[in-house]
Coordinates of C-alpha atoms in Angstrom, one line a residue:
Chain A
M1 CA 11.6 -41.8 -30.7
V2 CA 10.9 -39.6 -33.7
L3 CA 13.6 -39.8 -36.3
E4 CA 14.5 -36.1 -36.6
A5 CA 17.1 -33.8 -38.0
T6 CA 17.3 -30.6 -36.0
M7 CA 18.9 -27.3 -36.6
I8 CA 19.4 -25.0 -33.6
C9 CA 19.6 -21.3 -34.3
I10 CA 21.7 -19.5 -31.6
D11 CA 21.2 -15.8 -30.9
N12 CA 24.7 -14.4 -30.3
S13 CA 23.7 -10.7 -30.6
E14 CA 24.8 -7.9 -28.3
W15 CA 21.6 -8.4 -26.3
M16 CA 23.1 -11.6 -25.0
R17 CA 25.6 -9.8 -22.7
N18 CA 22.8 -9.1 -20.2
G19 CA 23.0 -10.8 -16.9
D20 CA 19.3 -11.2 -16.1
Y21 CA 19.6 -14.9 -16.6
S22 CA 22.5 -16.1 -14.5
P23 CA 25.4 -16.1 -15.3
S24 CA 24.6 -14.3 -18.6
R25 CA 21.9 -14.7 -21.2
F26 CA 24.5 -16.2 -23.6
Q27 CA 25.8 -18.7 -21.1
S28 CA 22.3 -19.9 -20.1
Q29 CA 21.4 -20.3 -23.7
A30 CA 24.5 -22.4 -24.3
D31 CA 23.6 -24.6 -21.3
A32 CA 20.1 -25.1 -22.7
I33 CA 21.5 -26.0 -26.1
N34 CA 23.9 -28.5 -24.6
L35 CA 20.9 -30.2 -22.9
I36 CA 18.8 -30.2 -26.0
C37 CA 21.5 -31.7 -28.1
G38 CA 22.0 -34.5 -25.6
A39 CA 18.3 -35.2 -25.4
K40 CA 17.8 -35.3 -29.1
T41 CA 20.7 -37.6 -29.8
Q42 CA 19.8 -39.9 -26.9
S43 CA 16.1 -40.2 -27.8
N44 CA 17.1 -41.8 -31.1
P45 CA 20.6 -42.7 -32.1
E46 CA 20.0 -41.8 -35.7
N47 CA 18.9 -38.3 -34.9
T48 CA 21.1 -35.5 -36.1
V49 CA 21.6 -32.0 -34.8
G50 CA 23.2 -29.0 -36.4
V51 CA 24.0 -25.5 -35.1
L52 CA 24.2 -22.1 -36.6
T53 CA 24.6 -18.6 -35.3
M54 CA 22.3 -15.8 -36.4
A55 CA 24.2 -12.7 -35.4
G56 CA 27.8 -11.8 -35.6
K57 CA 29.1 -11.0 -39.1
G58 CA 26.2 -13.0 -40.6
V59 CA 24.4 -16.2 -40.4
R60 CA 27.0 -18.9 -40.1
V61 CA 26.5 -22.7 -39.9
L62 CA 28.8 -24.0 -37.2
V63 CA 28.1 -27.6 -37.7
T64 CA 25.8 -29.4 -40.3
P65 CA 23.4 -31.9 -38.9
T66 CA 25.4 -34.7 -37.3
S67 CA 24.8 -37.4 -34.7
D68 CA 28.2 -36.8 -33.1
L69 CA 27.5 -35.1 -29.9
G70 CA 31.1 -34.3 -29.2
K71 CA 31.4 -32.4 -32.4
I72 CA 28.3 -30.4 -31.6
L73 CA 29.4 -29.5 -28.1
A74 CA 32.9 -28.6 -29.3
C75 CA 31.7 -26.1 -31.8
L76 CA 29.7 -24.2 -29.1
H77 CA 33.0 -23.0 -27.5
G78 CA 34.6 -19.8 -28.4
L79 CA 31.6 -18.1 -29.8
D80 CA 31.6 -14.4 -30.1
I81 CA 28.9 -12.0 -29.2
G82 CA 28.1 -9.1 -31.5
C83 CA 25.8 -7.3 -33.8
E84 CA 22.2 -8.0 -34.4
M85 CA 20.3 -11.2 -35.0
N86 CA 18.9 -11.9 -38.4
L87 CA 15.9 -14.1 -37.8
T88 CA 14.6 -14.6 -41.3
A89 CA 18.0 -15.4 -42.8
G90 CA 18.7 -17.7 -39.9
I91 CA 15.6 -19.7 -40.5
Q92 CA 16.1 -19.8 -44.2
V93 CA 19.7 -21.1 -43.9
A94 CA 18.5 -23.6 -41.3
Q95 CA 15.9 -24.8 -43.8
L96 CA 18.5 -25.2 -46.5
A97 CA 20.8 -27.1 -44.2
L98 CA 18.0 -29.5 -43.3
K99 CA 17.1 -29.9 -47.0
H100 CA 20.6 -31.3 -47.6
R101 CA 20.5 -33.7 -44.7
Q102 CA 22.0 -37.1 -45.5
N103 CA 19.1 -39.2 -44.3
K104 CA 16.0 -38.1 -46.1
K105 CA 13.8 -40.1 -43.9
Q106 CA 14.4 -37.8 -40.9
K107 CA 11.7 -35.2 -40.1
Q108 CA 12.9 -31.6 -40.2
R109 CA 12.9 -29.4 -37.2
I110 CA 14.3 -25.9 -36.4
I111 CA 14.8 -24.7 -32.8
V112 CA 15.2 -20.9 -32.6
F113 CA 16.5 -19.0 -29.5
A114 CA 15.1 -15.5 -29.8
G115 CA 16.6 -13.3 -27.2
S116 CA 16.8 -9.9 -29.0
P117 CA 14.0 -7.8 -30.2
I118 CA 12.3 -8.8 -33.5
K119 CA 12.4 -6.1 -36.1
Y120 CA 10.3 -7.9 -38.7
E121 CA 6.7 -7.5 -39.4
K122 CA 4.1 -10.1 -38.5
K123 CA 3.3 -10.6 -42.2
T124 CA 6.9 -11.4 -43.0
L125 CA 7.0 -13.9 -40.2
E126 CA 3.7 -15.4 -41.3
A127 CA 5.0 -15.9 -44.8
I128 CA 8.1 -17.6 -43.5
G129 CA 6.0 -19.8 -41.3
R130 CA 3.8 -20.9 -44.2
K131 CA 6.8 -21.7 -46.2
L132 CA 8.1 -23.9 -43.4
K133 CA 4.8 -25.7 -43.2
K134 CA 4.7 -26.2 -46.9
N135 CA 8.0 -28.0 -46.7
S136 CA 6.9 -29.9 -43.6
V137 CA 9.5 -28.3 -41.3
A138 CA 8.5 -28.0 -37.6
L139 CA 9.6 -25.0 -35.6
D140 CA 10.2 -24.5 -31.9
V141 CA 10.8 -21.1 -30.5
V142 CA 12.4 -20.1 -27.2
D143 CA 11.3 -16.6 -26.4
F144 CA 13.6 -15.2 -23.7
G145 CA 15.7 -12.1 -23.0
E146 CA 14.2 -8.9 -24.4
S147 CA 10.5 -8.7 -24.3
D148 CA 9.4 -5.5 -26.0
D149 CA 5.7 -5.3 -26.8
G150 CA 4.9 -7.2 -29.9
K151 CA 7.7 -9.7 -29.7
A152 CA 5.8 -12.4 -28.0
E153 CA 2.8 -11.8 -30.3
K154 CA 5.0 -11.9 -33.4
L155 CA 6.6 -15.2 -32.4
E156 CA 3.2 -16.6 -31.5
T157 CA 1.9 -15.9 -35.0
L158 CA 5.1 -17.4 -36.5
V159 CA 4.7 -20.6 -34.6
A160 CA 0.9 -20.7 -35.3
S161 CA 1.5 -20.4 -39.1
V162 CA 4.0 -23.3 -39.0
N163 CA 2.1 -25.5 -36.7
N164 CA 0.7 -28.6 -38.2
N165 CA -0.9 -31.0 -35.8
D166 CA 0.9 -29.7 -32.8
N167 CA 4.4 -30.3 -34.0
S168 CA 5.6 -26.7 -33.3
H169 CA 5.9 -25.1 -29.9
I170 CA 6.8 -21.8 -28.4
V171 CA 8.0 -21.2 -24.8
H172 CA 8.3 -17.8 -23.1
V173 CA 10.9 -17.7 -20.4
S174 CA 11.0 -14.7 -18.2
P175 CA 14.1 -13.8 -16.2
G176 CA 14.2 -15.3 -12.8
P177 CA 16.1 -17.6 -10.5
N178 CA 15.4 -20.7 -12.6
A179 CA 18.0 -21.4 -15.3
L180 CA 16.8 -21.4 -18.8
S181 CA 17.6 -25.1 -19.2
D182 CA 15.5 -26.0 -16.2
V183 CA 12.5 -24.3 -17.5
L184 CA 12.9 -25.9 -20.9
I185 CA 13.2 -29.4 -19.6
S186 CA 9.5 -29.6 -18.7
T187 CA 8.4 -28.2 -22.1
P188 CA 7.5 -30.2 -25.2
I189 CA 10.6 -28.8 -26.8
F190 CA 12.6 -31.1 -24.8
S191 CA 10.3 -34.1 -24.6
G192 CA 9.9 -34.1 -28.4
D193 CA 6.2 -33.9 -28.9
G194 CA 5.5 -35.9 -25.8
E195 CA 7.4 -39.0 -26.9
G196 CA 10.7 -40.3 -25.6
G197 CA 13.4 -38.1 -24.2
S198 CA 11.7 -37.9 -20.8
G199 CA 14.0 -40.4 -19.3
F200 CA 16.9 -38.3 -20.3
A201 CA 15.1 -35.2 -19.1
A202 CA 14.6 -36.7 -15.7
A203 CA 18.2 -37.6 -15.4
A204 CA 19.2 -34.2 -16.6
A205 CA 17.0 -32.6 -14.0
A206 CA 18.7 -34.6 -11.4
A207 CA 22.2 -33.6 -12.6
S208 CA 21.4 -30.0 -13.0
A209 CA 19.4 -29.6 -9.8
G210 CA 22.0 -31.4 -7.7
G211 CA 19.8 -34.4 -7.3
V212 CA 17.9 -33.1 -4.3
S213 CA 15.3 -30.7 -5.5
G214 CA 12.7 -32.1 -7.7
F215 CA 12.8 -35.5 -5.9
D216 CA 10.8 -36.1 -2.7
F217 CA 12.8 -37.6 0.1
G218 CA 16.1 -36.8 -1.5
V219 CA 16.2 -40.2 -3.2
D220 CA 16.5 -40.4 -7.0
P221 CA 13.8 -42.9 -8.2
N222 CA 16.2 -43.8 -11.0
L223 CA 18.9 -44.8 -8.7
D224 CA 17.0 -46.5 -6.0
P225 CA 13.4 -47.1 -7.0
E226 CA 12.5 -49.5 -4.1
L227 CA 13.7 -47.1 -1.5
A228 CA 11.9 -44.2 -3.1
L229 CA 8.7 -46.3 -3.3
A230 CA 9.0 -47.4 0.3
L231 CA 9.5 -43.8 1.5
R232 CA 6.6 -42.6 -0.5
I233 CA 4.2 -45.2 0.7
S234 CA 5.1 -44.7 4.4
M235 CA 4.6 -40.9 3.9
E236 CA 1.2 -41.5 2.4
E237 CA 0.1 -43.8 5.2
E238 CA 1.2 -41.3 7.9
R239 CA -0.7 -38.6 6.1
A240 CA -3.8 -40.6 5.8
R241 CA -3.7 -41.5 9.5
Q242 CA -3.3 -37.9 10.5
E243 CA -6.1 -36.8 8.2
A244 CA -8.4 -39.4 9.7
A245 CA -7.5 -38.4 13.2
A246 CA -8.1 -34.7 12.4
K247 CA -11.4 -35.6 10.8
K248 CA -12.5 -37.6 13.8
A249 CA -11.6 -34.8 16.2
A250 CA -13.5 -32.4 14.0
E251 CA -16.5 -34.7 13.9
E252 CA -16.5 -35.2 17.6
A253 CA -16.3 -31.5 18.3
A254 CA -19.1 -30.9 15.9
K255 CA -21.3 -33.6 17.4
V256 CA -20.6 -32.5 21.0
E257 CA -21.5 -28.9 20.0
T258 CA -24.7 -29.9 18.3
G259 CA -25.5 -32.1 21.3
G260 CA -25.0 -29.2 23.7
E261 CA -27.0 -26.8 21.7
Q262 CA -29.9 -29.1 21.3
A263 CA -29.9 -29.9 25.0
S264 CA -30.3 -26.3 25.9
S265 CA -32.8 -25.4 23.2
S266 CA -35.0 -28.4 22.5
H267 CA -34.6 -31.3 24.9
D268 CA -33.8 -33.6 22.1
T269 CA -33.3 -37.1 23.6
T270 CA -32.7 -39.0 20.4
M271 CA -29.0 -38.2 20.3
S272 CA -27.2 -40.7 22.4
E273 CA -24.2 -38.4 22.4
A274 CA -26.3 -35.6 23.9
V275 CA -27.3 -38.0 26.6
N276 CA -23.8 -39.0 27.4
T277 CA -22.7 -35.4 27.3
S278 CA -25.4 -34.2 29.7
A279 CA -24.8 -37.0 32.1
V280 CA -21.1 -36.2 32.0
I281 CA -21.6 -32.5 32.8
A282 CA -22.9 -33.5 36.2
D283 CA -19.8 -35.5 36.8
D284 CA -17.7 -32.7 35.6
K285 CA -18.6 -30.5 38.6
R286 CA -17.6 -33.3 40.8
Q287 CA -14.2 -33.8 39.3
N288 CA -13.3 -30.2 38.8
L289 CA -10.6 -30.6 36.3
T290 CA -8.5 -27.5 35.6
D291 CA -8.0 -26.3 32.0
D292 CA -4.4 -27.4 31.8
E293 CA -5.2 -30.9 32.7
A294 CA -8.2 -30.9 30.5
S295 CA -6.1 -29.9 27.4
L296 CA -3.5 -32.5 28.3
L297 CA -6.2 -35.0 28.7
E298 CA -7.8 -34.1 25.4
Q299 CA -4.6 -34.5 23.6
A300 CA -3.9 -37.8 25.2
L301 CA -7.4 -39.0 24.3
A302 CA -7.1 -37.9 20.7
M303 CA -3.9 -40.0 20.5
S304 CA -5.7 -42.9 22.1
M305 CA -8.3 -42.7 19.5
D306 CA -5.6 -43.1 16.9
G307 CA -4.5 -46.1 18.8
A308 CA -7.9 -47.6 18.4
K309 CA -7.5 -47.5 14.7
S310 CA -3.9 -48.2 14.1
S311 CA -2.4 -49.9 17.1
S312 CA 0.3 -47.3 17.9
V313 CA -0.2 -47.5 21.6
D314 CA 3.4 -46.6 22.2
T315 CA 2.8 -42.9 21.6
I316 CA -0.1 -42.9 23.9
D317 CA 1.9 -44.5 26.6
A318 CA 4.7 -42.0 26.2
D319 CA 2.2 -39.1 26.5
M320 CA 0.4 -40.7 29.3
S321 CA 3.6 -41.2 31.3
D322 CA 4.2 -37.5 31.2
A323 CA 0.8 -36.7 32.4
T324 CA 0.9 -39.5 35.0
A325 CA 3.9 -37.9 36.7
E326 CA 1.8 -34.9 37.5
D327 CA -1.5 -36.2 38.6
P328 CA -2.5 -39.7 39.7
E329 CA -6.2 -38.9 39.1
L330 CA -5.5 -37.9 35.6
A331 CA -3.5 -41.1 35.1
Y332 CA -6.4 -43.2 36.2
A333 CA -8.8 -41.5 33.9
L334 CA -6.4 -41.9 31.0
K335 CA -5.9 -45.5 31.7
M336 CA -9.6 -46.0 31.7
S337 CA -10.1 -44.3 28.4
V338 CA -7.3 -46.3 26.8
Q339 CA -8.8 -49.5 28.0
E340 CA -12.1 -48.6 26.5
S341 CA -11.0 -47.5 23.2
A342 CA -8.2 -50.1 22.7
G343 CA -10.7 -52.9 22.5
D344 CA -12.8 -51.4 19.7
S345 CA -12.7 -52.5 16.1
S346 CA -15.0 -50.0 14.5
T347 CA -14.2 -46.4 14.8
H348 CA -17.8 -45.3 15.4
S349 CA -18.4 -47.5 18.4
G350 CA -14.9 -46.5 19.7
M351 CA -15.9 -42.9 19.4
N352 CA -19.1 -43.4 21.2
K353 CA -17.3 -45.1 24.1
V354 CA -14.9 -42.3 24.3
L355 CA -17.7 -39.9 24.4
E356 CA -19.2 -41.9 27.2
D357 CA -16.0 -41.4 29.0
Q358 CA -16.9 -38.5 31.2
S359 CA -13.5 -37.0 31.6
F360 CA -12.9 -36.6 27.9
V361 CA -16.3 -35.0 27.1
S362 CA -16.1 -32.8 30.2
S363 CA -12.8 -31.5 29.1
V364 CA -14.1 -30.9 25.6
L365 CA -17.1 -29.1 27.0
N366 CA -14.9 -26.9 29.2
S367 CA -13.0 -25.8 26.1
L368 CA -16.2 -25.0 24.2
P369 CA -17.0 -21.3 24.3
G370 CA -20.8 -21.5 24.1
V371 CA -21.5 -24.1 26.6
D372 CA -21.6 -23.2 30.3
P373 CA -22.0 -26.2 32.5
N374 CA -23.6 -24.1 35.2
D375 CA -26.4 -23.0 33.0
P376 CA -29.7 -23.7 34.9
S377 CA -31.6 -25.0 31.9
L378 CA -28.7 -27.3 31.2
K379 CA -28.9 -28.5 34.8
D380 CA -32.6 -29.3 34.5
F381 CA -32.0 -31.3 31.4
L382 CA -29.2 -33.2 33.0
A383 CA -31.4 -34.2 35.9
S384 CA -34.1 -35.5 33.6
L385 CA -31.7 -37.4 31.5
Q386 CA -29.3 -38.7 34.1
D387 CA -31.2 -42.0 34.6
Q388 CA -30.5 -43.3 31.1
S389 CA -26.8 -44.0 31.5
E390 CA -26.4 -43.6 35.2
T391 CA -25.5 -47.2 36.0
Q392 CA -22.6 -47.0 33.6
Q393 CA -21.5 -43.7 34.8
K394 CA -21.8 -44.6 38.4
Q395 CA -19.2 -47.4 38.1
K396 CA -16.8 -44.9 36.6
E397 CA -17.7 -42.3 39.2
D398 CA -17.0 -44.5 42.1
S399 CA -13.5 -45.3 41.3
P400 CA -12.3 -41.8 40.3
E401 CA -14.1 -40.4 43.3
K402 CA -12.3 -42.7 45.6
D403 CA -9.0 -41.6 44.0
G404 CA -10.1 -38.0 44.3
D405 CA -10.9 -38.4 47.9
K406 CA -7.5 -39.6 48.6
Chain B
M1 CA -21.0 -40.0 -61.2
A2 CA -22.9 -40.5 -64.5
S3 CA -20.8 -37.9 -66.3
V4 CA -17.5 -39.8 -65.8
V5 CA -16.0 -41.2 -69.0
S6 CA -15.2 -44.8 -68.1
S7 CA -11.5 -44.8 -67.7
A8 CA -10.7 -47.5 -70.2
I9 CA -7.2 -48.7 -69.8
P10 CA -5.2 -48.1 -72.9
R11 CA -4.5 -51.3 -74.8
G12 CA -1.5 -53.2 -73.5
Q13 CA -1.1 -50.9 -70.5
V14 CA -1.4 -51.9 -66.9
D15 CA -2.5 -49.9 -63.9
L16 CA 0.8 -49.2 -62.1
V17 CA -0.8 -48.8 -58.6
D18 CA 0.4 -52.3 -57.8
F19 CA 4.1 -51.4 -58.5
V20 CA 4.1 -48.4 -56.2
D21 CA 6.7 -48.6 -53.3
W22 CA 4.4 -47.3 -50.6
S23 CA 7.1 -46.9 -48.0
G24 CA 8.7 -44.2 -49.9
V25 CA 5.7 -42.3 -51.1
E26 CA 5.7 -38.6 -50.0
C27 CA 3.6 -35.6 -50.4
L28 CA 4.5 -32.0 -49.5
N29 CA 1.9 -29.4 -48.5
Q30 CA -1.0 -31.8 -48.0
T31 CA -3.5 -31.5 -45.2
T32 CA -3.3 -34.2 -42.6
S33 CA -7.0 -34.8 -42.9
H34 CA -6.8 -35.3 -46.7
P35 CA -3.6 -37.1 -47.4
L36 CA -2.2 -38.5 -50.6
A37 CA -3.5 -42.0 -50.0
N38 CA -7.0 -40.8 -50.7
A39 CA -6.0 -40.0 -54.3
L40 CA -3.5 -42.8 -54.9
K41 CA -4.5 -46.0 -53.2
Q42 CA -6.8 -48.6 -54.7
G43 CA -10.3 -48.2 -53.2
Y44 CA -9.6 -44.8 -51.6
R45 CA -9.3 -43.0 -54.9
D46 CA -12.6 -44.2 -56.2
D47 CA -14.4 -43.1 -53.0
D48 CA -15.9 -39.7 -53.8
G49 CA -15.8 -38.7 -50.2
L50 CA -12.0 -38.9 -50.0
H51 CA -9.7 -36.6 -51.8
L52 CA -6.2 -35.1 -51.6
E53 CA -6.2 -31.4 -50.5
S54 CA -3.4 -28.8 -50.3
D55 CA -2.6 -27.0 -47.1
A56 CA -0.7 -23.7 -47.0
D57 CA -1.2 -22.8 -50.6
Q58 CA -2.4 -24.4 -53.8
Q59 CA 0.8 -26.3 -54.8
L60 CA 1.4 -29.9 -54.2
L61 CA 4.5 -32.0 -54.6
I62 CA 4.0 -35.7 -54.8
Y63 CA 6.9 -38.2 -54.9
V64 CA 6.1 -41.8 -56.0
P65 CA 8.8 -44.4 -56.1
F66 CA 8.2 -47.7 -57.8
A67 CA 9.2 -51.2 -56.7
Q68 CA 10.6 -51.9 -60.2
V69 CA 11.4 -50.0 -63.3
I70 CA 8.5 -49.1 -65.4
K71 CA 7.5 -47.3 -68.6
L72 CA 4.9 -44.7 -68.2
H73 CA 2.3 -44.3 -70.9
S74 CA -0.6 -42.2 -69.6
A75 CA -2.2 -40.9 -66.5
V76 CA -5.7 -40.1 -65.2
I77 CA -6.0 -37.2 -62.8
T78 CA -9.5 -36.3 -61.6
G79 CA -10.8 -33.7 -59.3
P80 CA -13.5 -31.1 -58.8
E81 CA -14.1 -28.5 -61.6
E82 CA -13.0 -25.5 -59.6
E83 CA -10.3 -26.8 -57.3
G84 CA -8.9 -29.5 -59.6
P85 CA -5.4 -29.3 -60.7
N86 CA -4.5 -27.2 -63.8
T87 CA -0.8 -27.2 -64.5
V88 CA 0.9 -30.4 -63.7
K89 CA 4.6 -31.1 -64.2
L90 CA 6.1 -34.5 -64.1
F91 CA 9.7 -35.4 -63.3
A92 CA 11.1 -38.8 -63.8
N93 CA 13.9 -40.2 -61.5
K94 CA 14.4 -37.0 -59.5
E95 CA 14.6 -37.8 -55.9
H96 CA 13.5 -35.6 -53.0
M97 CA 12.7 -32.5 -54.8
G98 CA 11.5 -29.5 -52.8
F99 CA 9.3 -26.5 -53.8
S100 CA 12.5 -24.4 -54.1
N101 CA 14.2 -26.5 -56.7
V102 CA 11.2 -27.7 -58.6
N103 CA 11.7 -24.9 -61.2
D104 CA 15.4 -25.6 -61.5
Y105 CA 15.0 -28.6 -63.7
P106 CA 13.0 -28.9 -66.9
P107 CA 10.1 -31.3 -66.4
S108 CA 10.0 -34.6 -68.2
D109 CA 6.5 -33.6 -69.2
S110 CA 4.2 -30.7 -68.5
L111 CA 0.5 -31.2 -68.6
N112 CA -2.5 -28.8 -68.8
I113 CA -5.4 -30.6 -67.3
S114 CA -8.7 -29.9 -69.1
L115 CA -12.1 -30.3 -67.7
D116 CA -12.5 -33.5 -69.6
N117 CA -9.4 -34.9 -68.0
L118 CA -10.8 -33.9 -64.6
K119 CA -13.8 -36.1 -65.4
G120 CA -11.7 -39.1 -66.1
M121 CA -10.2 -38.9 -69.6
P122 CA -6.7 -40.2 -69.5
V123 CA -3.8 -37.8 -70.4
T124 CA -1.3 -39.3 -72.8
L125 CA 2.3 -38.6 -71.8
K126 CA 5.5 -38.2 -73.8
Y127 CA 6.1 -41.9 -73.7
V128 CA 9.7 -41.3 -75.0
K129 CA 10.6 -39.5 -71.8
F130 CA 9.3 -42.2 -69.5
Q131 CA 11.1 -45.3 -70.7
N132 CA 13.1 -46.1 -67.6
V133 CA 11.3 -44.7 -64.6
R134 CA 12.2 -45.7 -61.1
S135 CA 10.4 -42.8 -59.4
L136 CA 8.0 -40.1 -60.4
T137 CA 7.6 -36.6 -59.0
I138 CA 4.3 -34.9 -59.7
F139 CA 4.3 -31.2 -59.2
I140 CA 0.8 -29.6 -59.2
E141 CA 1.4 -25.9 -59.7
D142 CA -2.0 -24.4 -59.6
N143 CA -5.7 -25.3 -59.9
Q144 CA -8.5 -24.5 -62.3
A145 CA -9.9 -21.6 -60.4
D146 CA -6.6 -20.2 -59.2
G147 CA -7.8 -20.5 -55.6
D148 CA -5.8 -21.2 -52.5
V149 CA -6.8 -24.9 -52.2
T150 CA -6.2 -27.6 -54.7
K151 CA -8.3 -30.8 -54.5
V152 CA -7.4 -34.0 -56.3
Q153 CA -9.9 -36.9 -56.4
K154 CA -7.8 -39.6 -58.1
I155 CA -4.3 -40.1 -59.6
A156 CA -3.9 -43.3 -61.7
L157 CA -0.9 -44.2 -63.7
F158 CA -0.8 -46.5 -66.6
G159 CA 2.1 -48.2 -68.3
T160 CA 4.1 -51.3 -68.6
T161 CA 6.9 -52.9 -66.6
V162 CA 10.4 -53.3 -68.0
D163 CA 11.5 -56.9 -68.0
T164 CA 13.9 -57.2 -65.1
T165 CA 15.5 -60.2 -63.5
N166 CA 13.4 -61.9 -60.9
M167 CA 16.0 -62.8 -58.3
K168 CA 13.9 -65.7 -57.0
D169 CA 14.1 -67.4 -60.4
L170 CA 17.9 -67.5 -60.3
K171 CA 19.1 -71.0 -59.3
K172 CA 22.6 -72.1 -58.5
I173 CA 24.2 -74.1 -61.2
E174 CA 24.9 -77.6 -59.8
E175 CA 28.6 -78.5 -59.8
H176 CA 29.3 -81.7 -61.5

């Protein structure tokens, strides 16, 4: 909400005919100026904006600083393109126009659009910059269009010599799909040194971008904040859930792998997972699940684990019904696993139980490249460890076996 | 500072710092870290650690409006020996001057600050020219050493107020 008088210096030289900024450099410049004028007048009703052209027959002030937006926009029509831009004269005339502003309390600012090459020396530009700083005039430069070597540097030194406490900025815009005005909206030139104007900028972004891009979920937070908030929260929840599920699956795979490795290498009995795993391997041979069924099972069980945390049992049921249609044995195993995991409150105990579930772990082991259930050392280890959880496993074994025998 | 000549206020004159309209005070070409308040405000100006410093070059343009009309008698301008001001031009009742038009008008008074002045000796002004002053513009053109930076320790103005109507004293005449 800085009280400011701004003079905008337009580059209407021959270089503006180029079409590398669509539709033409001059047109994109005009759009950007329209937006800036609007932003300035909106951020503070007492702000004034004036416009002058630097090329053509000579530097010409189109409108002296005024707060009447209509007048400013009207004078932007019917501008001719021609000749070369005179940067130094343009800045000096802008300074003079600002000096004679009506409200002396306004801070002075000049915005220069520099699209054509700069023919002045760095020293000249530095002197101009220092003069601006001495008279406490801030300067913003939009470097677009031509970019011969030295232009960017020269403009940087110019802005650096004017800069007093970060009040002056320079923006380099290279040709591309984005319109000049879109690029400028996010710069401090628009937001006025970080204060105010951002509300207008957001609305302008919506207008220019068609209201879809730039906003998640296609809803403008300005228009419907509650809906936007609700959509955002539900998206975040879903994402968190999926991440947790993915993390769990990764953890399990890692645990099972380490369990398998340790069993084959060092008879480590401290890992309960390893115990369950080895006991299950024996069962695996009995059940003889194929790979297709195993992957399906795995998927269903992963979903069922989600169900343990966030009560979305519906998805599990849907998946399970698909599997059930194919294989009654599979259906029973799935049902068992769901029953086990559904009752859990803590994820860790839920995970343990699922690991205990033979079918799941066996399928995981099948998919693991390094573990071969028929490995003799593994078989020995299984025999020695089978006692520990055999009672529990036996109960499970009996029912599926009965089904299997059918 | 033992070498400071005690700034005895000239007889009958008053330190005009109380009559300064602080909302309109402006200074061009000052550094943000060393602003005008360091030289002008009561308390700050006597603090040796605080001074007014110029930024881009050695010139300073100070605009001081007053809350009421005053007559200006003398001024005290102190600063360091090397970087203290040398040529100082005063303009009465000229609003919003800039560096570009500062040489367009003849000054109400033009001072050459000596080293004694820099130590605290008051400079007597052309009293005749400052009889009806609403605002004062102080233009510091260069400094003692002709360097790039001018430093001012203190600016004090002395004079008297012109008797003006105190609106609060006006009372409505009772109708009989």
